[in-house]
Amino acid sequence: MIELGDNTSRWGAPPAAIRAMRDAADAMLCGYPEMYSRTLKDVLARYAGVDPDMIVTGNGSDDILDSTFRGVAEPGDRLAMLEPTFVMVPIFAQLHRLMVDRVPLDASYRLPVDPLLANAPRIIYLCAPNNPTGTVIPRATIEEVVSRAPGVVLVDEAYFEFAGETAASLVREFPQLIVARTLSKAFGLAGLRVGYAIASPKMVRAIEAARGPYTVSAMSERAAAAAVELDGAWVRENVANSVAARDRLAIALRQRGLDVPPSATNFVFAPVANAGAIAKAMRERGVSVRPFAKIPQFCAALVESKGEALRITAGPDDEIDAALTAFDEARAACV
Ligand code: PMP
């Protein structure tokens, strides 16, 4: 199966991380890891350009989102987010009994600021660039939201390396801002489960207090630190490969008449009718992609597709060729 459904690296994992995993096994298994990933925080702080006490690590960025919701909100508080956005957010919000306000994007895939603020949410979640649409949220818009928000703003930068833009430097000015990131995408290390966030030291303590120590395993900490320190060139190449492949995939889908918005990530979003049936038929042909349904119909392409769309991860040329062939056959079979 060619796995183009979860936006992970199709160019493998970085070499220093692989070496670190191989070397670590004997020494790392019988002891606990560092309580709060001190070594990894130092390395990530240098990468992010902030102080180590402004970094919190987690078991994937999923864990960062979950712990943040628990750490900064009480049951019954409101969380505002775009629709569509990262699917785990409403799930974590519901686990913590938060009330979720869903704000559709506008017809140009832009974020409408006033509706996000309308119910004075305790948390505003912004995914920049946004999953599943791949579209950007300009830094100026994030700054506007943060400066007007009554509570915490969590900016999820899982895909920021592909976009080249970050809100991280705003954290010093705005202590209510949290910027979450992951090693699962550009770093090619989804299996390690390492995420982190950049936040004020006070916010870092609140997130850690909501969750406790030892969330990053010793092996993961070692391999993640090696990758962030030593695999910069590999990551840049992985990003360049993904960006070129994503653009090729977007052009090919537009040539097929699909209205694919510009993506700043390693995947493309393609509104298309019968997306669920097409994804199933593609799977039968060996290619896994992610179907979406019931998306608000905020633009003409989503009206035409009745709110359905596919999200397809960029991969090497042979995988894109296979995906396009499977898509053409599946679409022909699904009309
Ligand atoms: N945020 C976004 C926007 C994502 O797309 C993902 C993974 N699909 C995550 C967070 C979670 O990533 P992880 O837990 O692997 O760090």
XYZ file of C-alpha atoms and ligand atoms in Angstrom:
351
model
C 0.000 0.000 0.000
C 1.326 3.451 -0.907
C 0.429 5.433 2.219
C -0.549 8.956 1.102
C -3.201 9.420 3.770
C -1.363 10.762 6.799
C 1.122 13.425 5.605
C 4.201 11.629 6.912
C 7.552 11.595 5.083
C 7.623 9.492 1.908
C 11.402 9.901 1.741
C 12.134 7.841 4.834
C 13.719 8.915 8.142
C 16.864 11.002 8.742
C 20.231 9.206 9.110
C 21.451 10.548 12.481
C 18.151 9.565 14.101
C 18.406 6.054 12.678
C 21.998 5.727 13.951
C 20.987 6.999 17.389
C 18.194 4.439 17.635
C 20.535 1.595 16.657
C 23.223 2.653 19.155
C 20.877 3.447 22.027
C 19.081 0.175 22.672
C 21.315 -1.455 25.340
C 21.921 1.639 27.441
C 18.440 3.097 27.313
C 16.056 0.290 28.137
C 16.463 -0.260 31.883
C 16.489 3.359 33.103
C 13.952 6.160 33.007
C 14.386 8.994 30.528
C 14.984 12.550 31.741
C 11.899 13.724 33.615
C 11.142 16.672 31.341
C 13.469 16.028 28.372
C 16.128 18.581 29.388
C 18.632 17.584 26.680
C 16.042 17.569 23.931
C 14.685 20.922 25.109
C 18.163 22.464 24.780
C 18.494 21.194 21.218
C 14.958 22.255 20.241
C 15.463 25.684 21.804
C 18.472 26.286 19.538
C 16.451 25.095 16.520
C 13.504 27.344 17.410
C 15.624 30.336 18.437
C 14.231 30.600 21.995
C 15.385 29.809 25.551
C 15.140 26.177 26.770
C 12.610 27.152 29.452
C 10.287 28.197 26.606
C 10.096 24.635 25.247
C 7.717 21.863 26.314
C 8.098 18.411 24.773
C 5.448 15.749 24.364
C 4.559 12.306 23.088
C 3.788 13.680 19.626
C 2.163 17.070 19.216
C -1.152 15.302 19.851
C 0.019 15.044 23.468
C 0.925 18.748 23.482
C -2.565 19.700 22.270
C -4.259 17.367 24.746
C -2.127 18.532 27.700
C -2.576 22.183 26.778
C -6.356 21.870 26.711
C -6.228 20.197 30.125
C -3.713 22.680 31.493
C -5.352 25.944 30.493
C -9.107 25.284 30.346
C -11.865 24.080 32.644
C -14.792 21.857 31.592
C -17.471 24.082 30.065
C -14.978 26.604 28.646
C -15.175 27.399 24.934
C -12.668 26.471 22.241
C -12.908 28.174 18.824
C -11.402 26.629 15.709
C -11.668 26.773 11.954
C -13.756 24.281 10.015
C -12.243 22.205 8.549
C -9.128 21.847 10.661
C -7.068 19.113 12.326
C -9.521 16.331 13.173
C -8.083 15.493 16.612
C -8.812 18.957 18.021
C -12.577 18.575 18.536
C -11.936 15.067 19.890
C -9.482 16.306 22.551
C -11.773 19.264 23.248
C -14.722 16.943 23.845
C -12.607 14.711 26.112
C -12.033 17.758 28.308
C -15.706 18.785 28.072
C -14.941 22.000 26.200
C -17.641 23.665 24.078
C -16.422 23.835 20.488
C -17.205 26.780 18.170
C -16.506 25.887 14.531
C -15.875 28.796 12.176
C -15.843 28.019 8.427
C -13.074 29.482 6.284
C -14.161 32.125 3.752
C -14.481 31.511 -0.010
C -10.747 32.236 -0.489
C -9.771 29.830 2.333
C -9.035 32.788 4.617
C -9.698 32.959 8.325
C -12.554 35.251 9.427
C -11.243 36.862 12.617
C -14.416 38.317 14.184
C -16.430 35.052 14.261
C -13.491 33.268 15.935
C -13.574 35.787 18.760
C -17.364 36.051 18.958
C -17.950 33.821 22.014
C -14.862 34.974 23.968
C -13.245 31.512 23.797
C -10.830 30.340 26.476
C -8.777 28.684 23.688
C -8.470 29.563 20.002
C -6.870 26.776 17.958
C -5.264 27.804 14.662
C -3.499 25.338 12.394
C -0.942 27.254 10.311
C -0.712 26.107 7.573
C -4.079 24.436 7.967
C -4.697 20.701 7.828
C -6.570 19.507 5.731
C -6.772 22.492 3.350
C -2.998 23.131 3.198
C -3.655 26.864 3.081
C -1.721 29.518 5.001
C -2.753 31.763 7.846
C -0.622 34.889 7.374
C 1.481 35.926 10.368
C -0.296 39.293 10.430
C -3.647 37.503 10.868
C -2.230 35.395 13.697
C -0.928 38.559 15.330
C -4.354 40.172 15.035
C -6.059 37.135 16.594
C -3.519 36.924 19.427
C -3.705 40.605 20.239
C -7.537 40.511 20.414
C -8.016 37.059 22.007
C -9.394 36.984 25.570
C -7.618 33.688 26.332
C -4.982 31.312 25.007
C -4.144 31.023 21.304
C -2.660 27.681 20.270
C -1.010 27.866 16.848
C -0.283 24.393 15.469
C 2.750 24.598 13.177
C 2.964 20.867 12.363
C 3.736 21.830 8.733
C 5.663 25.062 9.207
C 8.897 23.758 7.663
C 7.084 23.372 4.325
C 5.662 26.893 4.561
C 8.767 28.683 5.828
C 6.739 30.996 8.055
C 6.383 30.858 11.824
C 4.671 32.743 14.622
C 7.320 31.606 17.151
C 8.887 35.045 17.595
C 5.509 36.417 18.770
C 5.643 34.245 21.902
C 7.913 36.668 23.777
C 5.474 39.510 23.176
C 2.300 37.494 23.816
C 2.476 35.111 26.817
C -0.975 33.739 25.934
C 0.431 32.317 22.652
C 1.546 28.675 22.312
C 3.207 27.444 19.102
C 3.024 23.644 18.776
C 5.225 21.664 16.403
C 6.130 18.068 15.594
C 8.979 15.899 14.333
C 6.408 13.711 12.536
C 6.338 15.600 9.233
C 9.422 17.385 7.810
C 11.699 15.415 10.169
C 10.276 12.079 9.012
C 9.973 10.700 12.547
C 6.250 10.039 13.109
C 7.032 6.674 14.712
C 9.127 8.302 17.458
C 6.142 10.317 18.740
C 7.943 13.561 19.539
C 6.244 16.932 19.510
C 7.077 20.197 21.216
C 5.731 23.665 21.805
C 7.215 27.104 22.182
C 5.542 29.054 24.970
C 6.236 31.330 27.927
C 7.987 29.570 30.858
C 4.785 29.955 32.893
C 2.724 28.313 30.161
C 5.299 25.520 29.822
C 4.921 24.796 33.553
C 1.107 24.783 33.264
C 1.216 22.277 30.397
C 3.713 20.030 32.214
C 1.712 20.204 35.448
C -1.378 18.983 33.576
C 0.408 15.839 32.544
C 3.455 14.839 34.566
C 6.981 13.657 33.630
C 8.496 10.979 31.349
C 6.243 11.501 28.328
C 9.126 11.238 25.831
C 10.887 7.855 25.958
C 14.666 7.681 26.364
C 15.089 6.236 22.858
C 12.869 8.877 21.308
C 14.621 11.675 23.147
C 18.028 10.459 21.974
C 16.985 9.997 18.332
C 15.019 13.252 18.185
C 17.927 15.256 19.610
C 20.295 13.663 17.086
C 17.968 14.514 14.212
C 17.436 18.126 15.251
C 21.177 18.651 15.819
C 22.646 16.711 12.909
C 20.037 16.099 10.221
C 19.350 19.689 9.091
C 20.541 19.048 5.529
C 18.415 15.893 5.259
C 15.345 17.779 6.509
C 15.899 20.623 4.028
C 16.133 18.107 1.212
C 13.018 16.283 2.433
C 11.154 19.610 2.490
C 12.377 20.536 -1.016
C 11.324 17.104 -2.336
C 7.906 17.385 -0.690
C 7.290 20.918 -1.955
C 8.227 20.032 -5.553
C 6.098 16.859 -5.417
C 3.156 18.697 -3.865
C 3.228 21.312 -6.626
C 3.407 18.623 -9.288
C 0.457 16.813 -7.714
C -1.585 20.030 -7.435
C -0.977 20.896 -11.111
C -1.918 17.377 -12.215
C -5.171 17.520 -10.229
C -6.015 21.004 -11.565
C -5.469 19.656 -15.102
C -8.178 17.140 -14.226
C -10.562 20.014 -13.479
C -10.256 20.010 -9.670
C -10.105 23.339 -7.845
C -7.063 22.666 -5.625
C -6.174 25.633 -3.376
C -2.498 26.629 -3.065
C -0.835 24.400 -0.459
C 1.977 25.431 1.885
C 2.354 21.886 3.272
C 3.403 18.412 2.099
C -0.117 17.528 0.922
C -2.869 18.831 -1.324
C -6.575 19.297 -0.698
C -8.848 18.452 -3.593
C -12.608 19.052 -3.361
C -14.255 16.265 -5.364
C -17.695 14.647 -5.276
C -17.857 11.032 -4.034
C -14.514 11.433 -2.233
C -15.259 8.545 0.139
C -16.045 6.134 -2.690
C -13.051 7.343 -4.709
C -10.700 6.847 -1.725
C -12.052 3.323 -1.249
C -11.546 2.494 -4.922
C -8.018 3.990 -4.802
C -7.256 1.805 -1.798
C -8.306 -1.245 -3.756
C -5.683 -0.115 -6.291
C -2.949 0.100 -3.650
C -3.011 3.827 -2.837
C -4.249 5.168 0.500
C -5.521 8.766 0.583
C -7.702 10.568 3.125
C -11.347 11.343 2.273
C -13.301 14.123 3.997
C -17.087 14.624 4.052
C -19.501 17.158 5.526
C -17.061 20.054 5.068
C -18.928 23.389 5.168
C -19.532 24.515 1.582
C -17.680 27.832 1.869
C -16.420 27.942 -1.739
C -17.817 27.004 -5.164
C -15.670 23.860 -5.448
C -17.004 22.536 -2.132
C -20.583 23.360 -3.146
C -20.016 21.352 -6.312
C -18.436 18.451 -4.388
C -21.240 18.566 -1.777
C -18.659 19.169 0.945
C -16.437 16.223 0.053
C -12.698 16.313 -0.620
C -9.556 14.204 -0.750
C -6.304 14.984 1.024
C -3.268 13.453 -0.676
C 0.284 13.436 0.735
C 3.122 14.364 -1.626
C 5.551 11.549 -2.415
C 8.247 10.585 -4.920
C 7.333 10.684 -8.631
C 6.466 6.994 -8.894
C 4.025 7.314 -5.975
C 2.354 10.371 -7.502
C 2.090 8.547 -10.833
C 0.466 5.590 -9.066
C -1.870 7.923 -7.152
C -2.971 9.759 -10.305
C -3.597 6.525 -12.191
C -5.571 5.134 -9.248
C -7.495 8.402 -8.957
C -8.410 8.445 -12.663
C -9.601 4.847 -12.580
C -11.437 5.303 -9.278
C -13.184 8.458 -10.424
C -14.278 6.845 -13.659
C -15.638 3.914 -11.649
C -17.424 6.135 -9.122
C -19.542 8.431 -11.375
N -1.211 18.742 14.219
C -1.496 18.596 12.923
C -2.017 19.759 12.177
C -1.316 17.367 12.296
O -1.635 17.226 11.007
C -0.831 16.274 13.054
C -0.624 14.911 12.452
N -1.447 14.528 11.460
C -0.566 16.491 14.391
C -0.741 17.736 14.943
C -0.108 15.393 15.296
O 1.163 15.015 15.015
P 2.023 14.146 16.011
O 1.172 13.747 17.161
O 2.490 12.993 15.191
O 3.142 15.050 16.420
